[in-house]
C-alpha cells in the first residue's frame, strides 16, 4: 500500500470536507446550500492554498444550514443582454395533475383502519 498524500487539515474549526473538484481558471464554481441560496464565483478569483492547509472559506452558513451541492460550471464570457432573454422559450409545466395523483395514492382515514 501507498502512504497517501494529505490534502487538507480537518479540525473542529474547519469542519469536514464537503466537496473537491478538479478545476481550471477557465471555470466557475457554484455552491448551493439547503436553504436554496446559490452563489457562483470565478475560480480564477479564489486564493490558492498549499497542501495540508485549512482551506479557504467560500460561503458563510447560517446556523443549521448545510451545503446541498457544489459543482464546477463552464465560465460564460458572453454577457446575456435583453434580446437574448426575450428569445428564451420557457415552458410552464402544470404540476397540479401530478399533485392530485399523489394525493389519490395516499390512503384515506377509512382505509387506514
PDB file of C-alpha atoms in Angstrom:
ATOM      1  CA  UNK A   1       0.000   0.000   0.000  1.00  0.00           C
ATOM      2  CA  UNK A   2       0.867   3.586  -0.509  1.00  0.00           C
ATOM      3  CA  UNK A   3       1.422   6.185   2.129  1.00  0.00           C
ATOM      4  CA  UNK A   4      -1.047   8.663   0.630  1.00  0.00           C
ATOM      5  CA  UNK A   5      -0.901  12.427   0.442  1.00  0.00           C
ATOM      6  CA  UNK A   6      -2.540  14.688   2.994  1.00  0.00           C
ATOM      7  CA  UNK A   7      -4.716  17.225   1.184  1.00  0.00           C
ATOM      8  CA  UNK A   8      -6.409  19.236   3.942  1.00  0.00           C
ATOM      9  CA  UNK A   9      -6.225  19.586   7.710  1.00  0.00           C
ATOM     10  CA  UNK A  10      -9.642  18.760   9.185  1.00  0.00           C
ATOM     11  CA  UNK A  11     -10.199  20.493  12.521  1.00  0.00           C
ATOM     12  CA  UNK A  12     -13.199  21.380  14.666  1.00  0.00           C
ATOM     13  CA  UNK A  13     -12.867  24.938  13.329  1.00  0.00           C
ATOM     14  CA  UNK A  14     -12.943  23.945   9.647  1.00  0.00           C
ATOM     15  CA  UNK A  15     -15.380  21.040   9.811  1.00  0.00           C
ATOM     16  CA  UNK A  16     -15.466  18.240   7.251  1.00  0.00           C
ATOM     17  CA  UNK A  17     -14.517  18.482   3.594  1.00  0.00           C
ATOM     18  CA  UNK A  18     -17.789  18.949   1.669  1.00  0.00           C
ATOM     19  CA  UNK A  19     -16.605  18.620  -1.935  1.00  0.00           C
ATOM     20  CA  UNK A  20     -13.497  18.506  -4.050  1.00  0.00           C
ATOM     21  CA  UNK A  21     -13.397  19.349  -7.754  1.00  0.00           C
ATOM     22  CA  UNK A  22     -10.704  19.460 -10.412  1.00  0.00           C
ATOM     23  CA  UNK A  23     -10.987  22.959 -11.899  1.00  0.00           C
ATOM     24  CA  UNK A  24      -9.058  25.419 -14.038  1.00  0.00           C
ATOM     25  CA  UNK A  25      -9.033  29.217 -14.090  1.00  0.00           C
ATOM     26  CA  UNK A  26     -11.479  28.992 -17.016  1.00  0.00           C
ATOM     27  CA  UNK A  27     -14.202  27.503 -14.769  1.00  0.00           C
ATOM     28  CA  UNK A  28     -16.694  28.952 -12.309  1.00  0.00           C
ATOM     29  CA  UNK A  29     -17.694  27.287  -9.063  1.00  0.00           C
ATOM     30  CA  UNK A  30     -21.338  27.096  -7.964  1.00  0.00           C
ATOM     31  CA  UNK A  31     -22.265  26.390  -4.348  1.00  0.00           C
ATOM     32  CA  UNK A  32     -25.881  25.785  -3.314  1.00  0.00           C
ATOM     33  CA  UNK A  33     -26.987  25.431   0.284  1.00  0.00           C
ATOM     34  CA  UNK A  34     -30.036  23.551   1.579  1.00  0.00           C
ATOM     35  CA  UNK A  35     -31.947  26.778   2.241  1.00  0.00           C
ATOM     36  CA  UNK A  36     -31.814  27.495  -1.506  1.00  0.00           C
ATOM     37  CA  UNK A  37     -29.130  30.161  -1.713  1.00  0.00           C
ATOM     38  CA  UNK A  38     -26.768  29.701  -4.651  1.00  0.00           C
ATOM     39  CA  UNK A  39     -23.541  31.573  -5.294  1.00  0.00           C
ATOM     40  CA  UNK A  40     -21.353  31.469  -8.376  1.00  0.00           C
ATOM     41  CA  UNK A  41     -17.742  32.583  -8.332  1.00  0.00           C
ATOM     42  CA  UNK A  42     -14.827  32.568 -10.738  1.00  0.00           C
ATOM     43  CA  UNK A  43     -12.157  30.005  -9.859  1.00  0.00           C
ATOM     44  CA  UNK A  44      -9.519  32.484 -11.060  1.00  0.00           C
ATOM     45  CA  UNK A  45     -10.501  34.817  -8.182  1.00  0.00           C
ATOM     46  CA  UNK A  46     -10.050  32.185  -5.437  1.00  0.00           C
ATOM     47  CA  UNK A  47      -6.947  32.212  -3.259  1.00  0.00           C
ATOM     48  CA  UNK A  48      -4.622  29.276  -3.961  1.00  0.00           C
ATOM     49  CA  UNK A  49      -3.510  27.297  -0.905  1.00  0.00           C
ATOM     50  CA  UNK A  50      -0.825  24.683  -0.429  1.00  0.00           C
ATOM     51  CA  UNK A  51      -1.323  21.101   0.736  1.00  0.00           C
ATOM     52  CA  UNK A  52      -2.306  20.312   4.323  1.00  0.00           C
ATOM     53  CA  UNK A  53      -3.836  23.747   4.957  1.00  0.00           C
ATOM     54  CA  UNK A  54      -7.199  24.575   6.495  1.00  0.00           C
ATOM     55  CA  UNK A  55      -8.665  25.801   3.201  1.00  0.00           C
ATOM     56  CA  UNK A  56     -10.449  28.969   2.095  1.00  0.00           C
ATOM     57  CA  UNK A  57     -13.946  29.954   3.270  1.00  0.00           C
ATOM     58  CA  UNK A  58     -16.171  30.377   0.210  1.00  0.00           C
ATOM     59  CA  UNK A  59     -19.615  30.750   1.829  1.00  0.00           C
ATOM     60  CA  UNK A  60     -20.916  31.696   5.273  1.00  0.00           C
ATOM     61  CA  UNK A  61     -23.733  29.450   6.507  1.00  0.00           C
ATOM     62  CA  UNK A  62     -26.437  30.356   8.994  1.00  0.00           C
ATOM     63  CA  UNK A  63     -26.962  28.072  11.993  1.00  0.00           C
ATOM     64  CA  UNK A  64     -28.353  24.696  10.936  1.00  0.00           C
ATOM     65  CA  UNK A  65     -27.847  25.291   7.195  1.00  0.00           C
ATOM     66  CA  UNK A  66     -25.671  22.898   5.185  1.00  0.00           C
ATOM     67  CA  UNK A  67     -24.265  22.636   1.669  1.00  0.00           C
ATOM     68  CA  UNK A  68     -26.555  20.815  -0.769  1.00  0.00           C
ATOM     69  CA  UNK A  69     -24.322  20.821  -3.865  1.00  0.00           C
ATOM     70  CA  UNK A  70     -21.016  22.052  -5.232  1.00  0.00           C
ATOM     71  CA  UNK A  71     -20.232  21.904  -8.933  1.00  0.00           C
ATOM     72  CA  UNK A  72     -17.950  23.443 -11.497  1.00  0.00           C
ATOM     73  CA  UNK A  73     -19.621  25.432 -14.255  1.00  0.00           C
ATOM     74  CA  UNK A  74     -18.149  26.446 -17.583  1.00  0.00           C
ATOM     75  CA  UNK A  75     -17.386  30.168 -17.458  1.00  0.00           C
ATOM     76  CA  UNK A  76     -19.510  32.092 -19.947  1.00  0.00           C
ATOM     77  CA  UNK A  77     -17.582  35.064 -21.244  1.00  0.00           C
ATOM     78  CA  UNK A  78     -20.527  36.368 -23.297  1.00  0.00           C
ATOM     79  CA  UNK A  79     -22.834  38.650 -21.358  1.00  0.00           C
ATOM     80  CA  UNK A  80     -26.546  37.994 -21.703  1.00  0.00           C
ATOM     81  CA  UNK A  81     -28.474  41.006 -22.954  1.00  0.00           C
ATOM     82  CA  UNK A  82     -32.226  41.746 -23.047  1.00  0.00           C
ATOM     83  CA  UNK A  83     -32.530  40.404 -26.604  1.00  0.00           C
ATOM     84  CA  UNK A  84     -31.172  37.003 -25.510  1.00  0.00           C
ATOM     85  CA  UNK A  85     -33.665  36.882 -22.652  1.00  0.00           C
ATOM     86  CA  UNK A  86     -36.592  37.654 -24.977  1.00  0.00           C
ATOM     87  CA  UNK A  87     -35.574  34.778 -27.277  1.00  0.00           C
ATOM     88  CA  UNK A  88     -35.685  32.186 -24.494  1.00  0.00           C
ATOM     89  CA  UNK A  89     -38.561  29.721 -24.901  1.00  0.00           C
ATOM     90  CA  UNK A  90     -39.777  28.909 -21.401  1.00  0.00           C
ATOM     91  CA  UNK A  91     -42.182  26.020 -20.943  1.00  0.00           C
ATOM     92  CA  UNK A  92     -44.511  26.122 -17.972  1.00  0.00           C
ATOM     93  CA  UNK A  93     -45.340  22.717 -16.545  1.00  0.00           C
ATOM     94  CA  UNK A  94     -48.712  22.192 -14.861  1.00  0.00           C
ATOM     95  CA  UNK A  95     -47.880  20.277 -11.704  1.00  0.00           C
ATOM     96  CA  UNK A  96     -51.481  20.284 -10.426  1.00  0.00           C
ATOM     97  CA  UNK A  97     -52.306  16.944 -12.076  1.00  0.00           C
ATOM     98  CA  UNK A  98     -49.200  15.316 -10.617  1.00  0.00           C
ATOM     99  CA  UNK A  99     -50.061  16.636  -7.145  1.00  0.00           C
ATOM    100  CA  UNK A 100     -53.603  15.261  -7.438  1.00  0.00           C
ATOM    101  CA  UNK A 101     -52.242  11.822  -8.387  1.00  0.00           C
ATOM    102  CA  UNK A 102     -50.002  11.835  -5.322  1.00  0.00           C
ATOM    103  CA  UNK A 103     -52.935  12.740  -3.098  1.00  0.00           C
ATOM    104  CA  UNK A 104     -55.047   9.943  -4.641  1.00  0.00           C
ATOM    105  CA  UNK A 105     -52.346   7.383  -3.778  1.00  0.00           C
ATOM    106  CA  UNK A 106     -52.489   8.213  -0.061  1.00  0.00           C
ATOM    107  CA  UNK A 107     -54.862   6.011   1.959  1.00  0.00           C
ATOM    108  CA  UNK A 108     -57.856   7.809   3.381  1.00  0.00           C
ATOM    109  CA  UNK A 109     -58.564   7.652   7.101  1.00  0.00           C
ATOM    110  CA  UNK A 110     -61.178   4.912   6.421  1.00  0.00           C
ATOM    111  CA  UNK A 111     -58.615   2.757   4.578  1.00  0.00           C
ATOM    112  CA  UNK A 112     -56.026   3.031   7.367  1.00  0.00           C
ATOM    113  CA  UNK A 113     -58.270   1.374   9.988  1.00  0.00           C
TER     114      UNK A 113
END
